[in-house]
JSON list of C-alpha atoms in Angstrom, two decimals:
[
{"chain": "P", "resi": 10, "resn": "MET", "atom": "CA", "xyz": [-95.78, 60.03, 43.00]},
{"chain": "P", "resi": 11, "resn": "ARG", "atom": "CA", "xyz": [-94.68, 63.16, 41.68]},
{"chain": "P", "resi": 12, "resn": "GLY", "atom": "CA", "xyz": [-91.88, 63.44, 38.98]},
{"chain": "P", "resi": 13, "resn": "ARG", "atom": "CA", "xyz": [-92.39, 60.04, 38.03]},
{"chain": "P", "resi": 14, "resn": "SER", "atom": "CA", "xyz": [-94.02, 58.26, 35.22]},
{"chain": "P", "resi": 15, "resn": "GLN", "atom": "CA", "xyz": [-96.63, 55.66, 36.24]},
{"chain": "P", "resi": 16, "resn": "TRP", "atom": "CA", "xyz": [-96.34, 52.28, 34.14]},
{"chain": "P", "resi": 17, "resn": "SER", "atom": "CA", "xyz": [-99.91, 50.58, 33.93]},
{"chain": "P", "resi": 18, "resn": "SER", "atom": "CA", "xyz": [-101.13, 47.25, 32.48]},
{"chain": "P", "resi": 19, "resn": "GLN", "atom": "CA", "xyz": [-102.46, 49.63, 30.12]},
{"chain": "P", "resi": 20, "resn": "GLN", "atom": "CA", "xyz": [-99.37, 50.68, 28.15]},
{"chain": "P", "resi": 21, "resn": "ILE", "atom": "CA", "xyz": [-98.95, 49.31, 24.67]},
{"chain": "P", "resi": 22, "resn": "VAL", "atom": "CA", "xyz": [-95.32, 48.53, 23.73]},
{"chain": "P", "resi": 23, "resn": "PHE", "atom": "CA", "xyz": [-94.87, 47.97, 19.49]},
{"chain": "P", "resi": 24, "resn": "GLY", "atom": "CA", "xyz": [-91.81, 46.33, 18.12]},
{"chain": "P", "resi": 25, "resn": "HIS", "atom": "CA", "xyz": [-89.56, 43.74, 18.73]},
{"chain": "P", "resi": 26, "resn": "ILE", "atom": "CA", "xyz": [-87.54, 42.28, 21.37]},
{"chain": "P", "resi": 27, "resn": "PHE", "atom": "CA", "xyz": [-85.13, 39.93, 20.86]},
{"chain": "P", "resi": 28, "resn": "SER", "atom": "CA", "xyz": [-83.12, 38.09, 23.74]},
{"chain": "P", "resi": 29, "resn": "THR", "atom": "CA", "xyz": [-80.79, 35.34, 24.67]},
{"chain": "P", "resi": 30, "resn": "VAL", "atom": "CA", "xyz": [-81.12, 33.20, 27.54]},
{"chain": "P", "resi": 31, "resn": "ILE", "atom": "CA", "xyz": [-78.15, 30.78, 28.45]},
{"chain": "P", "resi": 32, "resn": "GLY", "atom": "CA", "xyz": [-79.26, 28.21, 30.61]},
{"chain": "P", "resi": 33, "resn": "THR", "atom": "CA", "xyz": [-76.92, 25.80, 32.82]},
{"chain": "P", "resi": 34, "resn": "PRO", "atom": "CA", "xyz": [-78.20, 22.56, 34.22]},
{"chain": "P", "resi": 35, "resn": "HIS", "atom": "CA", "xyz": [-78.32, 22.37, 37.83]},
{"chain": "P", "resi": 36, "resn": "LEU", "atom": "CA", "xyz": [-78.26, 18.78, 38.30]},
{"chain": "P", "resi": 37, "resn": "ASP", "atom": "CA", "xyz": [-77.37, 18.86, 42.23]},
{"chain": "P", "resi": 38, "resn": "SER", "atom": "CA", "xyz": [-80.93, 18.12, 43.50]},
{"chain": "P", "resi": 39, "resn": "HIS", "atom": "CA", "xyz": [-80.44, 14.23, 43.19]},
{"chain": "P", "resi": 40, "resn": "LYS", "atom": "CA", "xyz": [-77.71, 13.06, 45.45]},
{"chain": "P", "resi": 41, "resn": "HIS", "atom": "CA", "xyz": [-77.01, 9.59, 46.00]},
{"chain": "P", "resi": 42, "resn": "THR", "atom": "CA", "xyz": [-74.49, 8.23, 48.53]},
{"chain": "P", "resi": 43, "resn": "GLY", "atom": "CA", "xyz": [-73.40, 4.81, 49.75]},
{"chain": "P", "resi": 44, "resn": "PHE", "atom": "CA", "xyz": [-70.89, 2.11, 49.55]},
{"chain": "P", "resi": 45, "resn": "LEU", "atom": "CA", "xyz": [-70.26, 0.56, 45.85]},
{"chain": "P", "resi": 46, "resn": "THR", "atom": "CA", "xyz": [-67.48, -1.70, 44.90]},
{"chain": "P", "resi": 47, "resn": "TRP", "atom": "CA", "xyz": [-65.95, -0.51, 41.86]},
{"chain": "P", "resi": 48, "resn": "ARG", "atom": "CA", "xyz": [-64.35, -2.73, 39.34]},
{"chain": "P", "resi": 49, "resn": "GLU", "atom": "CA", "xyz": [-61.37, -1.97, 37.24]},
{"chain": "P", "resi": 50, "resn": "GLU", "atom": "CA", "xyz": [-58.94, -4.13, 34.81]},
{"chain": "P", "resi": 51, "resn": "VAL", "atom": "CA", "xyz": [-55.69, -4.08, 36.13]},
{"chain": "P", "resi": 52, "resn": "SER", "atom": "CA", "xyz": [-53.25, -5.95, 33.50]},
{"chain": "P", "resi": 53, "resn": "GLY", "atom": "CA", "xyz": [-55.99, -7.67, 32.02]},
{"chain": "P", "resi": 54, "resn": "GLN", "atom": "CA", "xyz": [-57.48, -8.79, 35.25]},
{"chain": "P", "resi": 55, "resn": "PRO", "atom": "CA", "xyz": [-60.63, -7.66, 36.89]},
{"chain": "P", "resi": 56, "resn": "ASN", "atom": "CA", "xyz": [-59.64, -5.89, 40.37]},
{"chain": "P", "resi": 57, "resn": "TRP", "atom": "CA", "xyz": [-62.39, -4.69, 43.05]},
{"chain": "P", "resi": 58, "resn": "HIS", "atom": "CA", "xyz": [-62.20, -2.30, 44.71]},
{"chain": "P", "resi": 59, "resn": "ARG", "atom": "CA", "xyz": [-64.47, -0.75, 47.86]},
{"chain": "P", "resi": 60, "resn": "PHE", "atom": "CA", "xyz": [-65.33, 3.11, 47.91]},
{"chain": "P", "resi": 61, "resn": "TRP", "atom": "CA", "xyz": [-67.74, 5.52, 49.48]},
{"chain": "P", "resi": 62, "resn": "CYS", "atom": "CA", "xyz": [-69.46, 6.41, 46.65]},
{"chain": "P", "resi": 63, "resn": "GLU", "atom": "CA", "xyz": [-71.41, 10.01, 45.89]},
{"chain": "P", "resi": 64, "resn": "LEU", "atom": "CA", "xyz": [-73.55, 10.46, 42.77]},
{"chain": "P", "resi": 65, "resn": "GLU", "atom": "CA", "xyz": [-74.07, 14.35, 42.58]},
{"chain": "P", "resi": 66, "resn": "GLY", "atom": "CA", "xyz": [-75.73, 15.76, 39.93]},
{"chain": "P", "resi": 67, "resn": "SER", "atom": "CA", "xyz": [-74.06, 13.96, 36.66]},
{"chain": "P", "resi": 68, "resn": "THR", "atom": "CA", "xyz": [-70.72, 13.02, 38.18]},
{"chain": "P", "resi": 69, "resn": "LEU", "atom": "CA", "xyz": [-69.78, 9.84, 40.12]},
{"chain": "P", "resi": 70, "resn": "LYS", "atom": "CA", "xyz": [-67.43, 10.48, 43.26]},
{"chain": "P", "resi": 71, "resn": "ALA", "atom": "CA", "xyz": [-65.27, 7.73, 44.91]},
{"chain": "P", "resi": 72, "resn": "TRP", "atom": "CA", "xyz": [-63.34, 8.12, 48.14]},
{"chain": "P", "resi": 73, "resn": "ASN", "atom": "CA", "xyz": [-61.96, 5.51, 50.40]},
{"chain": "P", "resi": 74, "resn": "TYR", "atom": "CA", "xyz": [-64.16, 6.63, 53.50]},
{"chain": "P", "resi": 75, "resn": "PRO", "atom": "CA", "xyz": [-67.15, 8.33, 54.23]},
{"chain": "P", "resi": 76, "resn": "ALA", "atom": "CA", "xyz": [-65.58, 11.23, 55.90]},
{"chain": "P", "resi": 77, "resn": "ASP", "atom": "CA", "xyz": [-63.12, 11.76, 52.90]},
{"chain": "P", "resi": 78, "resn": "SER", "atom": "CA", "xyz": [-65.82, 13.03, 51.08]},
{"chain": "P", "resi": 79, "resn": "ASN", "atom": "CA", "xyz": [-66.16, 16.41, 52.87]},
{"chain": "P", "resi": 80, "resn": "PHE", "atom": "CA", "xyz": [-62.18, 16.92, 52.96]},
{"chain": "P", "resi": 81, "resn": "VAL", "atom": "CA", "xyz": [-60.27, 14.96, 50.39]},
{"chain": "P", "resi": 82, "resn": "LYS", "atom": "CA", "xyz": [-60.16, 14.76, 46.63]},
{"chain": "P", "resi": 83, "resn": "PRO", "atom": "CA", "xyz": [-61.92, 12.08, 45.19]},
{"chain": "P", "resi": 84, "resn": "GLU", "atom": "CA", "xyz": [-60.20, 8.65, 44.43]},
{"chain": "P", "resi": 85, "resn": "ARG", "atom": "CA", "xyz": [-62.06, 8.30, 41.67]},
{"chain": "P", "resi": 86, "resn": "THR", "atom": "CA", "xyz": [-64.70, 9.75, 39.13]},
{"chain": "P", "resi": 87, "resn": "LEU", "atom": "CA", "xyz": [-67.15, 9.06, 36.28]},
{"chain": "P", "resi": 88, "resn": "ASP", "atom": "CA", "xyz": [-68.74, 11.96, 34.36]},
{"chain": "P", "resi": 89, "resn": "LEU", "atom": "CA", "xyz": [-71.77, 11.12, 32.99]},
{"chain": "P", "resi": 90, "resn": "GLU", "atom": "CA", "xyz": [-72.29, 14.33, 31.34]},
{"chain": "P", "resi": 91, "resn": "GLU", "atom": "CA", "xyz": [-69.31, 13.96, 29.45]},
{"chain": "P", "resi": 92, "resn": "LEU", "atom": "CA", "xyz": [-70.20, 10.56, 28.16]},
{"chain": "P", "resi": 93, "resn": "VAL", "atom": "CA", "xyz": [-73.56, 11.88, 26.49]},
{"chain": "P", "resi": 94, "resn": "ARG", "atom": "CA", "xyz": [-71.89, 14.85, 25.17]},
{"chain": "P", "resi": 95, "resn": "GLU", "atom": "CA", "xyz": [-69.68, 12.10, 23.50]},
{"chain": "P", "resi": 96, "resn": "LYS", "atom": "CA", "xyz": [-72.50, 10.77, 22.22]},
{"chain": "P", "resi": 97, "resn": "TYR", "atom": "CA", "xyz": [-72.51, 7.54, 23.77]},
{"chain": "P", "resi": 98, "resn": "SER", "atom": "CA", "xyz": [-75.89, 6.10, 24.45]},
{"chain": "P", "resi": 99, "resn": "LEU", "atom": "CA", "xyz": [-76.01, 4.97, 27.73]},
{"chain": "P", "resi": 100, "resn": "ARG", "atom": "CA", "xyz": [-77.40, 2.25, 29.91]},
{"chain": "P", "resi": 101, "resn": "VAL", "atom": "CA", "xyz": [-77.71, 1.27, 33.20]},
{"chain": "P", "resi": 102, "resn": "ASP", "atom": "CA", "xyz": [-79.06, -2.20, 34.15]},
{"chain": "P", "resi": 103, "resn": "VAL", "atom": "CA", "xyz": [-78.20, -5.33, 36.94]},
{"chain": "P", "resi": 104, "resn": "ALA", "atom": "CA", "xyz": [-75.45, -7.20, 35.22]},
{"chain": "P", "resi": 105, "resn": "SER", "atom": "CA", "xyz": [-76.19, -10.38, 33.95]},
{"chain": "P", "resi": 106, "resn": "PHE", "atom": "CA", "xyz": [-74.32, -13.61, 35.02]},
{"chain": "P", "resi": 107, "resn": "ILE", "atom": "CA", "xyz": [-72.05, -13.66, 31.93]},
{"chain": "P", "resi": 108, "resn": "VAL", "atom": "CA", "xyz": [-71.14, -9.98, 32.70]},
{"chain": "P", "resi": 109, "resn": "CYS", "atom": "CA", "xyz": [-70.63, -10.70, 36.27]},
{"chain": "P", "resi": 110, "resn": "VAL", "atom": "CA", "xyz": [-71.32, -13.79, 38.76]},
{"chain": "P", "resi": 111, "resn": "ARG", "atom": "CA", "xyz": [-71.52, -11.34, 41.78]},
{"chain": "P", "resi": 112, "resn": "LYS", "atom": "CA", "xyz": [-75.24, -10.92, 42.93]},
{"chain": "P", "resi": 113, "resn": "ASN", "atom": "CA", "xyz": [-76.26, -7.08, 43.15]},
{"chain": "P", "resi": 114, "resn": "THR", "atom": "CA", "xyz": [-73.83, -5.77, 40.09]},
{"chain": "P", "resi": 115, "resn": "LEU", "atom": "CA", "xyz": [-74.71, -3.19, 38.39]},
{"chain": "P", "resi": 116, "resn": "VAL", "atom": "CA", "xyz": [-73.53, -2.19, 34.82]},
{"chain": "P", "resi": 117, "resn": "ILE", "atom": "CA", "xyz": [-73.15, 1.18, 32.91]},
{"chain": "P", "resi": 118, "resn": "SER", "atom": "CA", "xyz": [-72.24, 0.39, 29.51]},
{"chain": "P", "resi": 119, "resn": "GLY", "atom": "CA", "xyz": [-72.52, 2.62, 26.31]},
{"chain": "P", "resi": 120, "resn": "LEU", "atom": "CA", "xyz": [-71.82, 2.47, 22.58]},
{"chain": "P", "resi": 121, "resn": "PRO", "atom": "CA", "xyz": [-70.34, 5.33, 21.13]},
{"chain": "P", "resi": 122, "resn": "PRO", "atom": "CA", "xyz": [-71.60, 6.95, 17.75]},
{"chain": "P", "resi": 123, "resn": "PRO", "atom": "CA", "xyz": [-70.90, 5.10, 14.74]},
{"chain": "P", "resi": 124, "resn": "VAL", "atom": "CA", "xyz": [-68.04, 6.05, 12.75]},
{"chain": "P", "resi": 125, "resn": "ILE", "atom": "CA", "xyz": [-69.19, 6.19, 8.89]},
{"chain": "P", "resi": 126, "resn": "GLN", "atom": "CA", "xyz": [-66.52, 4.48, 6.27]},
{"chain": "P", "resi": 127, "resn": "THR", "atom": "CA", "xyz": [-66.59, 6.45, 2.82]},
{"chain": "P", "resi": 128, "resn": "ARG", "atom": "CA", "xyz": [-64.84, 5.87, -0.16]},
{"chain": "P", "resi": 129, "resn": "SER", "atom": "CA", "xyz": [-62.25, 8.13, 0.51]},
{"chain": "P", "resi": 130, "resn": "ARG", "atom": "CA", "xyz": [-61.38, 7.20, 3.84]},
{"chain": "P", "resi": 131, "resn": "LYS", "atom": "CA", "xyz": [-61.09, 3.42, 4.81]},
{"chain": "P", "resi": 132, "resn": "LEU", "atom": "CA", "xyz": [-61.42, 2.48, 8.74]},
{"chain": "P", "resi": 133, "resn": "ALA", "atom": "CA", "xyz": [-58.36, 1.29, 10.58]},
{"chain": "P", "resi": 134, "resn": "LYS", "atom": "CA", "xyz": [-58.58, -0.79, 13.54]},
{"chain": "P", "resi": 135, "resn": "SER", "atom": "CA", "xyz": [-58.02, 2.45, 15.98]},
{"chain": "P", "resi": 136, "resn": "ASP", "atom": "CA", "xyz": [-60.89, 4.06, 14.20]},
{"chain": "P", "resi": 137, "resn": "GLU", "atom": "CA", "xyz": [-63.38, 1.45, 15.75]},
{"chain": "P", "resi": 138, "resn": "PRO", "atom": "CA", "xyz": [-65.94, 2.76, 18.21]},
{"chain": "P", "resi": 139, "resn": "ILE", "atom": "CA", "xyz": [-65.04, 0.89, 21.35]},
{"chain": "P", "resi": 140, "resn": "PRO", "atom": "CA", "xyz": [-67.67, 0.31, 24.08]},
{"chain": "P", "resi": 141, "resn": "ILE", "atom": "CA", "xyz": [-67.55, 1.50, 27.66]},
{"chain": "P", "resi": 142, "resn": "GLN", "atom": "CA", "xyz": [-68.52, -0.77, 30.67]},
{"chain": "P", "resi": 143, "resn": "HIS", "atom": "CA", "xyz": [-68.50, 0.32, 34.38]},
{"chain": "P", "resi": 144, "resn": "LEU", "atom": "CA", "xyz": [-69.16, -2.85, 36.65]},
{"chain": "P", "resi": 145, "resn": "PHE", "atom": "CA", "xyz": [-70.42, -1.78, 40.55]},
{"chain": "P", "resi": 146, "resn": "HIS", "atom": "CA", "xyz": [-71.55, -4.14, 42.94]},
{"chain": "P", "resi": 147, "resn": "ALA", "atom": "CA", "xyz": [-73.67, -3.32, 45.72]},
{"chain": "P", "resi": 148, "resn": "ASP", "atom": "CA", "xyz": [-74.44, -4.52, 49.26]},
{"chain": "P", "resi": 149, "resn": "SER", "atom": "CA", "xyz": [-77.95, -5.61, 48.68]},
{"chain": "P", "resi": 150, "resn": "LYS", "atom": "CA", "xyz": [-80.21, -5.77, 46.06]},
{"chain": "P", "resi": 151, "resn": "THR", "atom": "CA", "xyz": [-82.24, -2.90, 47.35]},
{"chain": "P", "resi": 152, "resn": "GLU", "atom": "CA", "xyz": [-79.11, -0.64, 47.11]},
{"chain": "P", "resi": 153, "resn": "CYS", "atom": "CA", "xyz": [-78.19, -1.97, 43.48]},
{"chain": "P", "resi": 154, "resn": "MET", "atom": "CA", "xyz": [-81.92, -0.86, 42.63]},
{"chain": "P", "resi": 155, "resn": "GLY", "atom": "CA", "xyz": [-81.37, 2.46, 44.42]},
{"chain": "P", "resi": 156, "resn": "TRP", "atom": "CA", "xyz": [-78.33, 2.89, 42.50]},
{"chain": "P", "resi": 157, "resn": "ILE", "atom": "CA", "xyz": [-79.59, 2.22, 39.48]},
{"chain": "P", "resi": 158, "resn": "ASN", "atom": "CA", "xyz": [-82.46, 4.56, 39.47]},
{"chain": "P", "resi": 159, "resn": "ALA", "atom": "CA", "xyz": [-80.22, 7.29, 40.54]},
{"chain": "P", "resi": 160, "resn": "PHE", "atom": "CA", "xyz": [-77.92, 6.48, 37.61]},
{"chain": "P", "resi": 161, "resn": "HIS", "atom": "CA", "xyz": [-81.28, 6.45, 35.38]},
{"chain": "P", "resi": 162, "resn": "GLN", "atom": "CA", "xyz": [-82.41, 9.98, 36.56]},
{"chain": "P", "resi": 163, "resn": "SER", "atom": "CA", "xyz": [-79.03, 11.45, 36.00]},
{"chain": "P", "resi": 164, "resn": "ILE", "atom": "CA", "xyz": [-78.54, 10.30, 32.76]},
{"chain": "P", "resi": 165, "resn": "HIS", "atom": "CA", "xyz": [-82.16, 11.19, 32.08]},
{"chain": "P", "resi": 166, "resn": "ASP", "atom": "CA", "xyz": [-81.51, 14.75, 33.12]},
{"chain": "P", "resi": 167, "resn": "VAL", "atom": "CA", "xyz": [-78.50, 15.11, 31.14]},
{"chain": "P", "resi": 168, "resn": "GLU", "atom": "CA", "xyz": [-79.85, 14.07, 27.76]},
{"chain": "P", "resi": 169, "resn": "VAL", "atom": "CA", "xyz": [-82.92, 16.56, 28.54]},
{"chain": "P", "resi": 170, "resn": "TRP", "atom": "CA", "xyz": [-80.17, 19.35, 28.45]},
{"chain": "P", "resi": 171, "resn": "LYS", "atom": "CA", "xyz": [-78.56, 18.15, 25.54]},
{"chain": "P", "resi": 172, "resn": "GLN", "atom": "CA", "xyz": [-81.88, 18.16, 23.76]},
{"chain": "P", "resi": 173, "resn": "LEU", "atom": "CA", "xyz": [-82.55, 21.60, 25.12]},
{"chain": "P", "resi": 174, "resn": "SER", "atom": "CA", "xyz": [-79.14, 22.53, 24.28]},
{"chain": "P", "resi": 175, "resn": "ARG", "atom": "CA", "xyz": [-79.57, 21.55, 20.43]},
{"chain": "P", "resi": 176, "resn": "LEU", "atom": "CA", "xyz": [-82.41, 24.28, 20.34]},
{"chain": "P", "resi": 177, "resn": "GLU", "atom": "CA", "xyz": [-79.71, 27.09, 21.15]},
{"chain": "P", "resi": 178, "resn": "LYS", "atom": "CA", "xyz": [-77.75, 27.57, 18.07]},
{"chain": "P", "resi": 179, "resn": "PRO", "atom": "CA", "xyz": [-75.57, 30.08, 16.96]},
{"chain": "P", "resi": 180, "resn": "GLY", "atom": "CA", "xyz": [-77.12, 32.51, 15.04]},
{"chain": "P", "resi": 181, "resn": "VAL", "atom": "CA", "xyz": [-80.83, 32.23, 16.20]},
{"chain": "P", "resi": 182, "resn": "GLY", "atom": "CA", "xyz": [-82.44, 35.31, 16.65]},
{"chain": "P", "resi": 183, "resn": "PRO", "atom": "CA", "xyz": [-82.86, 38.25, 14.03]},
{"chain": "P", "resi": 184, "resn": "SER", "atom": "CA", "xyz": [-81.70, 37.69, 10.54]},
{"chain": "P", "resi": 185, "resn": "SER", "atom": "CA", "xyz": [-79.57, 40.46, 9.26]},
{"chain": "P", "resi": 186, "resn": "SER", "atom": "CA", "xyz": [-82.62, 41.59, 7.59]},
{"chain": "P", "resi": 187, "resn": "GLU", "atom": "CA", "xyz": [-84.97, 41.65, 10.26]},
{"chain": "P", "resi": 188, "resn": "GLN", "atom": "CA", "xyz": [-81.95, 43.63, 12.09]},
{"chain": "P", "resi": 189, "resn": "SER", "atom": "CA", "xyz": [-81.85, 46.45, 9.44]},
{"chain": "P", "resi": 190, "resn": "LEU", "atom": "CA", "xyz": [-85.66, 46.61, 9.62]},
{"chain": "P", "resi": 191, "resn": "ASN", "atom": "CA", "xyz": [-85.83, 46.56, 13.53]},
{"chain": "P", "resi": 192, "resn": "SER", "atom": "CA", "xyz": [-82.90, 49.45, 13.59]},
{"chain": "P", "resi": 193, "resn": "LYS", "atom": "CA", "xyz": [-85.44, 51.72, 11.13]},
{"chain": "P", "resi": 194, "resn": "LEU", "atom": "CA", "xyz": [-88.41, 51.01, 13.33]},
{"chain": "P", "resi": 195, "resn": "SER", "atom": "CA", "xyz": [-88.86, 52.90, 16.55]},
{"chain": "P", "resi": 196, "resn": "VAL", "atom": "CA", "xyz": [-90.59, 51.48, 19.53]},
{"chain": "P", "resi": 197, "resn": "ARG", "atom": "CA", "xyz": [-93.42, 53.41, 19.95]},
{"chain": "P", "resi": 198, "resn": "THR", "atom": "CA", "xyz": [-95.37, 53.60, 23.60]},
{"chain": "P", "resi": 199, "resn": "THR", "atom": "CA", "xyz": [-98.76, 54.86, 24.22]},
{"chain": "P", "resi": 200, "resn": "MET", "atom": "CA", "xyz": [-99.72, 55.86, 27.41]},
{"chain": "P", "resi": 201, "resn": "VAL", "atom": "CA", "xyz": [-103.09, 55.75, 28.58]}
]
């Protein structure tokens, strides 16, 4: 090719190259759907409502009917990524009979990080961490275990991304002394 310089694997580049890679989780590869009966507290009493649920990525969305999932805004959502971001330690398991007498009920429970009391700051009742608990009833044991596995996978994916994002801290890259040194260095290439 005339007029163009050819690059080959034998060319050598000297110097430093600094780059920043920004990654976002793509958790949509895991999708689990089916009916779940979702428990909520209404005036201190348990209220169970059956929904068509879809766990896509880290968000559980619930509609009244399966066809609504394509056109209607979800009736309820539960964002697992937000809970992990708020440093809740989440557990997903089959609910014990002490928690719920219904068979095939799964529980997502979480404890927030403890609030540290110091000498200058006494904890008030409102400062105490409040644990969370979400109960879901599945139609069969097989469906219950399928939902538990799907929730485990979603929480695992979110926690892995959370750990990876800790590695990316502001200021990572060349220090100011390295930057000034690099500005004095020129990138040399050797053509073979």
